[in-house]
Coordinates of C-alpha atoms in Angstrom, one line a residue:
Chain H
M15 CA 92.7 96.3 180.8
K16 CA 90.8 98.0 183.6
I17 CA 92.3 101.0 185.0
Q18 CA 92.4 101.0 188.8
R19 CA 94.6 104.0 189.3
Y20 CA 95.6 106.8 187.0
E21 CA 99.2 105.6 187.3
D22 CA 98.2 102.3 185.5
M23 CA 97.6 104.0 182.2
G24 CA 100.0 103.0 179.4
A25 CA 101.0 104.6 176.1
M26 CA 97.9 103.3 174.4
E27 CA 95.5 104.6 177.0
L28 CA 97.2 108.0 177.0
D29 CA 96.9 108.1 173.2
I30 CA 93.2 107.4 173.3
I31 CA 92.7 110.2 175.9
R32 CA 94.8 112.6 173.8
E33 CA 92.6 111.7 170.8
I34 CA 89.4 112.3 172.8
A35 CA 90.8 115.6 174.1
S36 CA 91.8 116.7 170.6
I37 CA 88.3 116.2 169.2
G38 CA 86.7 117.9 172.2
T39 CA 89.1 120.9 172.0
G40 CA 88.5 121.1 168.3
Y41 CA 84.8 121.4 168.7
A42 CA 85.3 124.0 171.5
A43 CA 87.6 126.0 169.1
T44 CA 85.0 125.9 166.4
S45 CA 82.2 127.2 168.6
L46 CA 84.5 129.9 170.0
A47 CA 85.4 130.9 166.4
S48 CA 81.7 131.3 165.5
M49 CA 81.0 133.4 168.6
L50 CA 83.9 135.7 168.1
G51 CA 84.0 135.7 164.3
S52 CA 87.8 135.2 164.5
E53 CA 90.1 132.4 163.5
V54 CA 90.6 130.1 166.4
R55 CA 93.2 127.3 166.5
M56 CA 94.1 124.9 169.2
T57 CA 97.2 123.3 170.6
I58 CA 97.6 119.5 170.8
P59 CA 96.2 118.7 174.2
E60 CA 98.7 117.9 176.9
I61 CA 98.1 115.1 179.4
N62 CA 99.6 115.3 182.8
L63 CA 99.3 113.2 185.9
L64 CA 100.2 115.4 188.8
G65 CA 100.1 115.7 192.6
Y66 CA 98.2 118.5 194.2
S67 CA 101.1 120.9 194.7
E68 CA 102.6 120.1 191.3
T69 CA 99.2 120.8 189.6
I70 CA 99.2 124.3 191.1
D71 CA 102.8 124.9 190.2
K72 CA 102.1 123.9 186.6
M73 CA 99.1 126.2 186.2
G74 CA 100.8 129.3 187.7
D75 CA 101.2 131.2 190.9
P76 CA 98.7 130.0 193.6
E77 CA 97.9 133.6 194.7
E78 CA 97.5 134.9 191.1
C79 CA 93.9 136.0 190.2
I80 CA 92.1 134.1 187.5
A81 CA 88.6 133.6 186.2
A82 CA 87.2 130.1 186.0
V83 CA 84.0 128.4 184.8
L84 CA 83.3 125.0 186.3
T85 CA 80.8 122.4 185.2
Q86 CA 80.2 119.0 186.7
M87 CA 79.8 116.0 184.3
S88 CA 77.5 113.2 185.2
G89 CA 75.8 110.3 183.4
D90 CA 78.1 107.8 181.7
V91 CA 81.1 110.0 182.3
E92 CA 81.6 111.7 185.7
G93 CA 84.1 114.4 186.5
I94 CA 84.8 118.0 186.2
M95 CA 85.3 120.4 183.3
L96 CA 87.2 123.6 184.2
F97 CA 87.8 126.5 181.9
L98 CA 90.4 128.9 183.1
L99 CA 90.7 132.4 181.6
R100 CA 93.3 135.0 182.1
L101 CA 93.0 138.7 181.4
D102 CA 94.3 138.9 177.8
F103 CA 91.8 136.2 176.7
I104 CA 89.0 137.9 178.7
N105 CA 89.7 141.2 177.0
E106 CA 89.7 139.6 173.5
V107 CA 86.3 138.2 174.2
L108 CA 84.8 141.2 175.9
G109 CA 86.2 143.5 173.2
K110 CA 84.4 141.4 170.5
M111 CA 81.2 140.8 172.4
L112 CA 80.6 144.0 174.4
G113 CA 83.0 146.4 172.6
K114 CA 84.9 147.2 175.8
T115 CA 87.8 145.9 177.8
V116 CA 88.9 145.8 181.5
D117 CA 92.2 146.6 183.1
S118 CA 91.9 144.2 186.0
Y119 CA 89.8 141.3 187.2
E120 CA 88.2 143.5 189.9
E121 CA 86.8 145.9 187.3
M122 CA 84.5 143.2 185.9
T123 CA 80.9 143.7 186.7
E124 CA 78.1 141.2 186.7
M125 CA 77.6 141.9 183.0
E126 CA 81.2 140.9 182.1
I127 CA 81.1 137.9 184.4
S128 CA 77.9 136.6 182.9
V129 CA 79.3 136.9 179.4
L130 CA 82.3 134.9 180.5
T131 CA 80.1 132.3 182.2
E132 CA 78.0 131.9 179.1
L133 CA 81.1 131.6 176.9
G134 CA 82.6 129.0 179.2
N135 CA 79.4 127.1 179.2
I136 CA 79.2 127.0 175.4
I137 CA 82.8 125.9 175.1
I138 CA 82.5 123.2 177.7
S139 CA 79.2 122.0 176.2
S140 CA 80.7 121.7 172.7
Y141 CA 83.6 119.7 174.2
A142 CA 81.3 117.3 176.1
N143 CA 78.9 117.0 173.1
A144 CA 81.8 116.0 170.8
I145 CA 82.9 113.3 173.2
S146 CA 79.4 111.9 173.8
Q147 CA 78.7 111.7 170.1
L148 CA 82.0 110.1 169.4
A149 CA 81.6 107.5 172.1
G150 CA 77.9 107.1 171.9
I151 CA 77.5 107.9 175.6
R152 CA 75.4 110.3 177.6
I153 CA 77.1 113.1 179.4
K154 CA 75.0 115.5 181.5
L155 CA 76.4 118.9 182.4
S156 CA 75.5 120.8 185.5
V157 CA 74.7 124.5 185.5
P158 CA 78.1 126.2 185.3
G159 CA 79.6 127.9 188.4
V160 CA 81.9 130.9 188.0
S161 CA 84.7 132.2 190.2
V162 CA 87.1 135.1 189.9
N163 CA 89.7 134.5 192.6
M164 CA 93.1 133.0 193.5
L165 CA 94.2 130.2 191.2
G166 CA 95.2 127.9 194.1
G167 CA 91.8 128.2 195.7
I168 CA 90.0 127.4 192.5
L169 CA 92.1 124.3 191.8
T170 CA 91.4 122.9 195.2
V171 CA 87.8 122.3 194.1
P172 CA 88.5 119.4 191.7
M173 CA 91.1 118.2 194.1
A174 CA 88.6 117.9 197.0
E175 CA 86.1 116.3 194.6
F176 CA 88.6 113.5 193.8
G177 CA 90.4 113.6 197.2
Y178 CA 89.0 110.4 198.5
V179 CA 89.9 108.4 195.4
T180 CA 93.3 109.6 194.4
D181 CA 96.2 111.8 195.4
K182 CA 96.8 112.7 191.7
L183 CA 94.9 114.6 189.2
L184 CA 94.6 113.7 185.5
L185 CA 94.8 117.0 183.7
I186 CA 93.8 117.1 180.1
D187 CA 94.7 120.5 179.0
G188 CA 94.0 122.1 175.6
Q189 CA 94.7 125.7 174.7
L190 CA 92.8 127.9 172.3
L191 CA 94.7 130.4 170.0
V192 CA 92.7 133.3 168.8
N193 CA 93.9 135.1 165.6
Q194 CA 97.3 133.4 165.9
K195 CA 97.8 134.9 169.3
R196 CA 98.5 132.6 172.2
L197 CA 96.0 134.0 174.6
N198 CA 95.8 132.6 178.0
S199 CA 93.0 130.1 178.4
T200 CA 93.0 126.5 179.4
L201 CA 90.4 123.9 179.1
L202 CA 90.8 121.2 181.6
M203 CA 88.9 117.9 181.7
L204 CA 89.2 115.9 184.9
P205 CA 87.5 112.5 184.5
E206 CA 86.8 110.3 187.4
M207 CA 88.5 106.9 187.4
E208 CA 85.5 104.7 186.6
S209 CA 84.5 107.0 183.8
L210 CA 87.9 106.7 182.2
N211 CA 87.2 103.0 181.9
V212 CA 83.9 103.7 180.3
L213 CA 85.6 105.9 177.7
M214 CA 88.3 103.4 177.1
Q215 CA 85.9 100.6 176.5
K216 CA 83.7 102.6 174.1
L217 CA 86.6 104.2 172.2
G218 CA 89.4 101.7 172.6
A219 CA 87.6 99.2 170.4
V220 CA 87.0 101.8 167.7
Y221 CA 90.6 103.0 168.1
E222 CA 92.0 99.5 167.4
G223 CA 89.8 99.3 164.4
Chain S
M3 CA 117.8 130.5 209.5
R4 CA 114.8 129.4 207.5
D5 CA 112.7 132.4 207.0
E6 CA 109.5 131.1 205.4
V7 CA 108.3 127.5 205.4
K8 CA 105.7 126.6 202.9
I9 CA 103.0 124.1 203.7
G10 CA 101.4 122.3 200.8
I11 CA 97.9 120.8 200.5
G12 CA 97.5 117.9 203.0
D13 CA 100.6 118.8 204.9
M14 CA 101.7 120.1 208.3
K15 CA 104.9 121.8 209.4
V16 CA 106.2 122.9 212.8
L17 CA 108.6 125.8 213.6
R18 CA 110.2 126.9 216.9
Q19 CA 111.3 130.4 218.0
Q20 CA 111.4 132.2 214.7
G21 CA 110.4 132.1 211.1
T22 CA 107.1 132.2 209.2
L23 CA 104.7 129.3 208.4
I24 CA 102.7 130.0 205.3
T25 CA 100.1 128.2 203.2
Y26 CA 98.9 129.7 200.0
A27 CA 95.4 130.1 198.5
L28 CA 93.2 128.0 200.8
G29 CA 89.9 127.5 198.9
S30 CA 87.6 124.9 200.4
C31 CA 90.6 123.6 202.3
I32 CA 91.2 124.8 205.9
G33 CA 94.4 126.1 207.5
I34 CA 94.7 125.4 211.2
T35 CA 97.4 127.0 213.4
L36 CA 98.3 125.9 216.9
Y37 CA 100.7 128.0 218.9
D38 CA 102.2 127.3 222.3
P39 CA 103.3 130.8 223.5
V40 CA 105.4 129.5 226.4
I41 CA 108.0 127.8 224.2
K42 CA 107.2 129.7 221.0
L43 CA 106.2 126.6 219.2
G44 CA 103.9 126.9 216.1
G45 CA 102.3 124.5 213.7
L46 CA 100.3 125.0 210.6
L47 CA 98.1 122.3 209.1
H48 CA 96.4 122.4 205.7
I49 CA 93.6 119.9 205.4
M50 CA 91.5 119.2 202.3
L51 CA 88.7 116.9 203.4
P52 CA 86.5 116.5 206.5
K53 CA 86.9 112.8 207.5
A54 CA 89.5 110.2 206.8
G55 CA 87.4 107.1 207.0
D56 CA 89.9 104.2 206.5
Q57 CA 92.4 106.4 204.6
G58 CA 93.9 108.2 207.5
A59 CA 96.9 106.1 208.0
A60 CA 98.6 106.8 204.7
T61 CA 98.0 110.6 204.5
P62 CA 96.7 111.8 207.9
F63 CA 97.2 115.5 207.1
K64 CA 94.8 115.4 204.2
F65 CA 91.8 115.1 206.6
A66 CA 90.5 117.3 209.4
D67 CA 90.0 114.6 212.0
T68 CA 93.3 112.6 211.6
G69 CA 95.2 115.7 210.7
I70 CA 94.4 117.6 213.9
R71 CA 95.2 114.5 216.0
E72 CA 98.5 113.8 214.2
M73 CA 99.4 117.5 214.5
I74 CA 98.8 117.5 218.3
R75 CA 100.9 114.3 218.6
K76 CA 103.8 115.8 216.5
M77 CA 103.8 119.1 218.4
A78 CA 103.8 117.2 221.7
A79 CA 107.0 115.6 220.6
Y80 CA 108.5 119.1 220.3
G81 CA 107.3 119.9 223.9
G82 CA 104.0 121.5 223.1
V83 CA 101.2 121.3 225.7
T84 CA 97.6 121.0 224.5
R85 CA 96.0 123.2 227.1
R86 CA 98.4 126.1 226.2
Y87 CA 97.6 126.1 222.5
V88 CA 96.2 129.2 220.8
C89 CA 94.2 127.9 217.8
K90 CA 93.1 129.8 214.7
I91 CA 91.5 128.6 211.6
A92 CA 90.9 130.1 208.1
G93 CA 89.5 128.8 204.8
G94 CA 86.5 126.6 204.1
A95 CA 85.2 128.8 201.3
Q96 CA 82.7 128.0 198.6
M97 CA 84.6 128.9 195.5
F98 CA 81.8 128.1 193.1
Q99 CA 78.1 128.8 193.9
M100 CA 76.9 125.3 193.0
T101 CA 74.6 122.8 194.7
G102 CA 75.6 119.3 195.7
P103 CA 78.8 117.9 197.2
I104 CA 81.1 120.3 195.2
G105 CA 79.2 123.3 196.7
N106 CA 79.4 122.4 200.3
I107 CA 82.8 120.8 200.8
G108 CA 84.0 123.9 202.6
E109 CA 81.1 123.9 205.0
R110 CA 81.7 120.2 205.8
N111 CA 85.4 120.9 206.4
I112 CA 84.5 123.7 208.8
A113 CA 82.1 121.4 210.7
S114 CA 84.6 118.6 211.0
V115 CA 87.5 120.9 212.1
R116 CA 85.3 122.4 214.9
Q117 CA 84.1 119.0 216.0
E118 CA 87.7 117.5 216.2
L119 CA 89.1 120.6 218.0
A120 CA 86.2 120.4 220.5
A121 CA 86.9 116.8 221.1
Q122 CA 90.6 117.7 221.8
Q123 CA 89.4 120.5 224.1
I124 CA 91.0 123.2 222.1
R125 CA 89.2 126.5 221.8
I126 CA 89.3 128.4 218.5
Q127 CA 90.4 131.9 219.3
G128 CA 90.3 133.5 215.9
E129 CA 88.8 132.5 212.6
D130 CA 88.0 133.7 209.1
V131 CA 86.0 131.0 207.4
G132 CA 83.3 130.4 204.8
K133 CA 82.3 133.0 202.2
N134 CA 83.4 132.7 198.6
Y135 CA 87.1 133.7 198.3
A136 CA 90.5 132.0 198.8
R137 CA 92.8 132.9 201.6
T138 CA 96.5 132.8 202.2
M139 CA 97.4 132.1 205.9
L140 CA 100.7 133.0 207.6
M141 CA 101.9 132.6 211.2
D142 CA 104.9 134.5 212.6
V143 CA 106.3 131.9 215.0
S144 CA 108.3 134.5 217.0
T145 CA 105.1 136.2 218.1
G146 CA 102.3 133.8 217.2
T147 CA 100.6 136.4 215.1
V148 CA 98.4 134.9 212.4
R149 CA 97.5 136.9 209.3
V150 CA 95.1 136.2 206.5
R151 CA 95.6 137.6 203.0
T152 CA 92.8 137.7 200.4
M153 CA 92.3 139.2 197.0
G154 CA 91.0 142.7 196.8
R155 CA 90.7 143.0 200.6
N156 CA 92.9 144.2 203.4
E157 CA 95.1 141.8 205.2
I158 CA 93.6 140.8 208.5
I159 CA 95.1 139.7 211.8
L160 CA 93.2 136.8 213.5

């Protein structure tokens, strides 16, 4: 079945996406673990199809400050990967990698921000690599962009990107747990519609055996 | 009395006499306020994309061109007069320093808003646009004062 709108997806399609996301998040967790030298676990990815305002409500307060790393996917799968980090997660990482922590987002200098960007880049790349290997497709990632600002403003970027195609966003959301602690980080994959069909085609067949 | 009316993405609301219109965390989106001081009528529009193309009918407020036209039409129904409007705009930031269409959506939004307002012969009397940070925009309808809130900076009055 070809998906014309996100709303058309049935239980089987959602299962396939959840499977893809689990594998991607798993690889991301592994690479984070090797960078931090800590145990990293993951939650089972959640799949949500939400309108713009609902998306922001789900992710938090629109005016709340957050750090985000964004990469654009192109090639066989197009879309956006967005890695959102909150202060507790940032401090866990900075503590391990730089031996220091910060009290607020404003305190971060170029050094801290570049560490986070690189970390985000590696995590996103592991995620995308896992999917491309699994499906035998090619995914190209853009140079990552970073932003430390209001959550609402950051989320409008993927919304504007898909705004001409859909009024809803498909959020594929996995969380990473470091040393059993539920630290605040979210890895979002936002595939474009046509790419979703590519993934289904490649993986649906495998899935059904 | 409704104190504060929240405007979501791709939406527009109108208030008369009193209350506050507010839209949170404009990133690449743009907030546009129109205020008719004679009858204390205020409207706040939150657009996301520059041009509607053929999609304007279903969701006019999502786009700069159809949004501004529909806003003027709605406000006229409340007695607003176009030549009296005080117009202010905020937003159109580049949240991520990236090249390509993701990078310049804010810029394209600003250009389209300016173009449509000029076509409607409305002059922009205050603005805080571009740069790389999100903005929350509020209008006090009893006075027409428009304020912009950002992270780590002082609130400004447009």
